[in-house]
PDB file of N, CA and C in Angstrom:
ATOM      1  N   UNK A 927     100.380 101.114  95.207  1.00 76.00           N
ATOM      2  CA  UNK A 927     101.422 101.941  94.622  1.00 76.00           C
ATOM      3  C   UNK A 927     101.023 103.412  94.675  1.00 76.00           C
ATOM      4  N   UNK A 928      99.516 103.904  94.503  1.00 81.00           N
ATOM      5  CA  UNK A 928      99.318 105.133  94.291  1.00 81.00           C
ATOM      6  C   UNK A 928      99.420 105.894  95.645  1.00 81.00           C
ATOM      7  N   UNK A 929      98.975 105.172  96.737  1.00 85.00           N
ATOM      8  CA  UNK A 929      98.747 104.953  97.965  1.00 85.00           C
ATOM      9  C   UNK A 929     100.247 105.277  98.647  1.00 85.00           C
ATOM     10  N   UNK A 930     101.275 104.567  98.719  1.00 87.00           N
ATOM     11  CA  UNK A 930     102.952 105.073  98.727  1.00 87.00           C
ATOM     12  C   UNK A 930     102.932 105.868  98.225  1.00 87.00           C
ATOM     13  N   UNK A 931     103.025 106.514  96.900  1.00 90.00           N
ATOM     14  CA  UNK A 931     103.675 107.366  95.731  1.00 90.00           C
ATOM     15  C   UNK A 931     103.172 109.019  96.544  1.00 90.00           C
ATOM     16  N   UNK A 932     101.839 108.793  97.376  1.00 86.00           N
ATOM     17  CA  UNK A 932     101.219 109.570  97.692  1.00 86.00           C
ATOM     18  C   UNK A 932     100.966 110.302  98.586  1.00 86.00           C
ATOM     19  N   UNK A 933     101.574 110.160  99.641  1.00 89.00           N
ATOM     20  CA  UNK A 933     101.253 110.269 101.444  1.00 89.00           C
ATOM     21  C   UNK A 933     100.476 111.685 101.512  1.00 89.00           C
ATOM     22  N   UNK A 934     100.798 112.605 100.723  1.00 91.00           N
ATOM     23  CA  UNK A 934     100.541 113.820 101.437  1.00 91.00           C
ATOM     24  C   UNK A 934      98.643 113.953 100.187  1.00 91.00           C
ATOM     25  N   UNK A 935      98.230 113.055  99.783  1.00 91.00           N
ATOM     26  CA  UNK A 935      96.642 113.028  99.671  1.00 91.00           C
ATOM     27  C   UNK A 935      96.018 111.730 100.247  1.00 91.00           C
ATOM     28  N   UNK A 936      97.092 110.847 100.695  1.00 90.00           N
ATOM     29  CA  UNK A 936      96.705 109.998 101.589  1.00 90.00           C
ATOM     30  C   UNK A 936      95.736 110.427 102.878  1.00 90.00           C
ATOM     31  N   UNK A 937      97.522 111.983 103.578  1.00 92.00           N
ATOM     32  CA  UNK A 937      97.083 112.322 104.502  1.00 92.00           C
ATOM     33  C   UNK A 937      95.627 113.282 104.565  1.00 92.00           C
ATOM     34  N   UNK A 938      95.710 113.627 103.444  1.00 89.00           N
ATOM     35  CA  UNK A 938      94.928 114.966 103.316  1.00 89.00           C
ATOM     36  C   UNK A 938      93.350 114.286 103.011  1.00 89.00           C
ATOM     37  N   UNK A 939      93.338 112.690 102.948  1.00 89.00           N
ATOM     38  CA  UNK A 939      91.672 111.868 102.977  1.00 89.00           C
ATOM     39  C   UNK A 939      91.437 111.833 104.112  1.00 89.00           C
ATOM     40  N   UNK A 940      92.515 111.202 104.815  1.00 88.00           N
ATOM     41  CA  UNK A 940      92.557 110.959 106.002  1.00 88.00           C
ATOM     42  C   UNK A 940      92.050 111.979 107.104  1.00 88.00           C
ATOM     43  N   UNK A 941      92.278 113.218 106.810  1.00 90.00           N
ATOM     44  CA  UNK A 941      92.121 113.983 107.623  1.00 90.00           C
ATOM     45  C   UNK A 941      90.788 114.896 107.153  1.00 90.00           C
ATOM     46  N   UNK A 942      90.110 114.727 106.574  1.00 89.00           N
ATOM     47  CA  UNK A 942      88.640 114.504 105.865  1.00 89.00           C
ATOM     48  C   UNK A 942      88.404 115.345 104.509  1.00 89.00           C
ATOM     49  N   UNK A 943      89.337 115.448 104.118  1.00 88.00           N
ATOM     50  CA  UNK A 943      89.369 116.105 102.785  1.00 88.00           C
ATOM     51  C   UNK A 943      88.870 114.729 101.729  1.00 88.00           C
ATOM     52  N   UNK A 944      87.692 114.899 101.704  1.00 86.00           N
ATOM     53  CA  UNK A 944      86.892 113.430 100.751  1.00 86.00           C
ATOM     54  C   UNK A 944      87.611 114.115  99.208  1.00 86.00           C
ATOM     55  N   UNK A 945      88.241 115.213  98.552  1.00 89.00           N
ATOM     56  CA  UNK A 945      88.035 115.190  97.307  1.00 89.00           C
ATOM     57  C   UNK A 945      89.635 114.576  96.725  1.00 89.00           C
ATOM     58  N   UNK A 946      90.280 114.216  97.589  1.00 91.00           N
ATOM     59  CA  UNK A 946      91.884 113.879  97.774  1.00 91.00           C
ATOM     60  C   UNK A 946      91.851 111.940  97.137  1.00 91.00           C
ATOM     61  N   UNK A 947      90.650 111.190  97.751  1.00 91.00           N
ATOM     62  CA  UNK A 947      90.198 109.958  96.848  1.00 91.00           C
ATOM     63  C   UNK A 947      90.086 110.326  95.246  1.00 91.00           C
ATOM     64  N   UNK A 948      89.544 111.211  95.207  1.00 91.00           N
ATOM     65  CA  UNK A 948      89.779 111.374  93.217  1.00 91.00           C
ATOM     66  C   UNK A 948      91.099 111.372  92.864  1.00 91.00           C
ATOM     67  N   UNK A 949      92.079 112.712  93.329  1.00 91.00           N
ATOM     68  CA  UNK A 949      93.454 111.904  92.851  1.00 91.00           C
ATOM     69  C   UNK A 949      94.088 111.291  92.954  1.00 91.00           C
ATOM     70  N   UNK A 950      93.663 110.241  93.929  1.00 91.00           N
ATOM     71  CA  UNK A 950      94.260 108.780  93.757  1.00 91.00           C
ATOM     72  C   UNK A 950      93.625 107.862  93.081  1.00 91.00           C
ATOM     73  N   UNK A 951      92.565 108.160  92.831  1.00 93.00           N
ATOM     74  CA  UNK A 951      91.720 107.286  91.911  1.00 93.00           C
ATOM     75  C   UNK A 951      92.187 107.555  90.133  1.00 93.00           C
ATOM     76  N   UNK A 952      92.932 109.219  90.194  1.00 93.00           N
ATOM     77  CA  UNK A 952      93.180 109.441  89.018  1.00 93.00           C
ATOM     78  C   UNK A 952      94.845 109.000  88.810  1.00 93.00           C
ATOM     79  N   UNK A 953      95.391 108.697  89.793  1.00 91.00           N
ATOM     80  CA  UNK A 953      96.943 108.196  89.437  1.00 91.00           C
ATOM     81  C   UNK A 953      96.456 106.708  89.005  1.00 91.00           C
ATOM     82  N   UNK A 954      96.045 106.317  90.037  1.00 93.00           N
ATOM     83  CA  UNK A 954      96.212 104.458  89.641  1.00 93.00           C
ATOM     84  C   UNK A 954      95.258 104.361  88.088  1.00 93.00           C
ATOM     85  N   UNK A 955      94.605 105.481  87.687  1.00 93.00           N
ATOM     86  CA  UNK A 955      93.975 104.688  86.088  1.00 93.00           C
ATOM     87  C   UNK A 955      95.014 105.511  85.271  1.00 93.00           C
ATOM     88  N   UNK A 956      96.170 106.535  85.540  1.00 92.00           N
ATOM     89  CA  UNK A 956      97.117 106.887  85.013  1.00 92.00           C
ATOM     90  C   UNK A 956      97.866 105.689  85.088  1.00 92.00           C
ATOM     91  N   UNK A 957      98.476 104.872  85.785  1.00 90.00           N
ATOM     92  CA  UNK A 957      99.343 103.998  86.316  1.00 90.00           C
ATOM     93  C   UNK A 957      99.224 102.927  85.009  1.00 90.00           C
ATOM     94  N   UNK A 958      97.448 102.495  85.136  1.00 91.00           N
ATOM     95  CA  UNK A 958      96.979 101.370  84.378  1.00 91.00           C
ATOM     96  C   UNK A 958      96.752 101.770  83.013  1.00 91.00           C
ATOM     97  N   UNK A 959      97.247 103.125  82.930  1.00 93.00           N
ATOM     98  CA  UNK A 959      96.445 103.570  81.237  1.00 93.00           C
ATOM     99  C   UNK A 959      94.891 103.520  80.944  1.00 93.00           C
ATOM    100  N   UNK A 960      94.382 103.591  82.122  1.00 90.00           N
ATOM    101  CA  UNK A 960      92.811 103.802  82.230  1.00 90.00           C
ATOM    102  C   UNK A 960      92.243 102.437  81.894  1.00 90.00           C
ATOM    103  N   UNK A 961      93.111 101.396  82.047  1.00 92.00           N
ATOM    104  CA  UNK A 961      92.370  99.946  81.904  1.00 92.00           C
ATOM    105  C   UNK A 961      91.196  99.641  83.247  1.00 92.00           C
ATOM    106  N   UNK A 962      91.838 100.092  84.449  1.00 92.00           N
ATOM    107  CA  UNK A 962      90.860 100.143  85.699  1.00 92.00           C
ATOM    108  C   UNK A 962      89.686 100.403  85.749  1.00 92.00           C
ATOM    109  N   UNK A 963      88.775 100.238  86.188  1.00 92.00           N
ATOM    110  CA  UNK A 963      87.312 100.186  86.701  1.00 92.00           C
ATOM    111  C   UNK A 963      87.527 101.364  87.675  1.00 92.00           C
ATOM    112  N   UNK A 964      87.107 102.645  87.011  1.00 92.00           N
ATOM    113  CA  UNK A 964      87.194 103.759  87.946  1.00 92.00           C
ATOM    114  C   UNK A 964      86.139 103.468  89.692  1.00 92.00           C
ATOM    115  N   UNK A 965      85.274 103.060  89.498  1.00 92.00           N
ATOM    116  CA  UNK A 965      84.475 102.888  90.412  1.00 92.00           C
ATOM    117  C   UNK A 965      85.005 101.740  91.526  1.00 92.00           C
ATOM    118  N   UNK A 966      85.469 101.030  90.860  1.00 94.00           N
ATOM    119  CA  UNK A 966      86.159  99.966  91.504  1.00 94.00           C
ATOM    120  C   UNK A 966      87.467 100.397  92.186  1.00 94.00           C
ATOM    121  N   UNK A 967      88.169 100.935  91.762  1.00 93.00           N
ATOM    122  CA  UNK A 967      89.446 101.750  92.529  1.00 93.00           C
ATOM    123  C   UNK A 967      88.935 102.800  93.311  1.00 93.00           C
ATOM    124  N   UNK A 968      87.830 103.441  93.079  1.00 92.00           N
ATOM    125  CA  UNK A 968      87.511 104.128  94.403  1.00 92.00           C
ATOM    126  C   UNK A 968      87.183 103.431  95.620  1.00 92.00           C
ATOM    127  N   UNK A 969      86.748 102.597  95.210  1.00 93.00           N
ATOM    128  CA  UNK A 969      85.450 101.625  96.515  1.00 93.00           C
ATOM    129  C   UNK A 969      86.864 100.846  97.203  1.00 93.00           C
ATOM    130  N   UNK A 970      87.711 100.395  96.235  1.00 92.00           N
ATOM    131  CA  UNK A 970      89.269  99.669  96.976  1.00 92.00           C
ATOM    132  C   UNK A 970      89.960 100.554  97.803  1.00 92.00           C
ATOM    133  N   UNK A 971      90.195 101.737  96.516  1.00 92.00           N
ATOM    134  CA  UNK A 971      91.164 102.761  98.187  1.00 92.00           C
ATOM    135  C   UNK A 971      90.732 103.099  99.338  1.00 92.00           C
ATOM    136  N   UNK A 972      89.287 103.348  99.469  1.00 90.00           N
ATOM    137  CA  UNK A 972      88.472 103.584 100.592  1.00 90.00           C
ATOM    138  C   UNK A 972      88.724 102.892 101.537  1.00 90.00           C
ATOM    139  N   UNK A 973      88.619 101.688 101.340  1.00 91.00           N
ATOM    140  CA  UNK A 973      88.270 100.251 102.085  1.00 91.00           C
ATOM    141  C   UNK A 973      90.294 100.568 102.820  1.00 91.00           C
ATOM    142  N   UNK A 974      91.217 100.711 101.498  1.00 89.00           N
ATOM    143  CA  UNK A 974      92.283 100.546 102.243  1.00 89.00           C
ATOM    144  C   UNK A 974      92.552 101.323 103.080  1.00 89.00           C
ATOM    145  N   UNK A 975      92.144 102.814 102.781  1.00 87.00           N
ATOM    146  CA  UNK A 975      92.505 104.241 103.805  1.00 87.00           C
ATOM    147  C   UNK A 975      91.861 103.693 104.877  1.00 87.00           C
ATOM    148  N   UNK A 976      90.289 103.051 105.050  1.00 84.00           N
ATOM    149  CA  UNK A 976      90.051 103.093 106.812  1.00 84.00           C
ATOM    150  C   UNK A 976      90.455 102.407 107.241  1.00 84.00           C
ATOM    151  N   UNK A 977      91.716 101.152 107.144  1.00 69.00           N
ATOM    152  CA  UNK A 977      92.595 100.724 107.526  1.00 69.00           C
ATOM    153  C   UNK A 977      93.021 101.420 109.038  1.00 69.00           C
TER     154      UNK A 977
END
């Protein structure tokens, strides 16, 4: 969801801006109300961006 909601820090990881993973790491524990495993949603989006 954060990942859709997001394209333009999607694009902006993608294109090697590493600090663009924090605010997606900071929507989805917005999303969850900070129930998420911050560390754990980083290590997931990663994995999904090198998709």
């Amino acid at each position: 969801k954060a990942i859709a909601a997001n394209p333009q820090a999607v694009a902006d990881y993608r294109g090697g801006k590493e600090t663009a993973i924090r605010f997606l790491v900071g929507q989805v524990m917005k999303e969850t109300k900070g129930r998420a495993n911050p560390g754990l949603v980083n290590q997931l989006l990663i994995e999904k961006l090198k998709l």
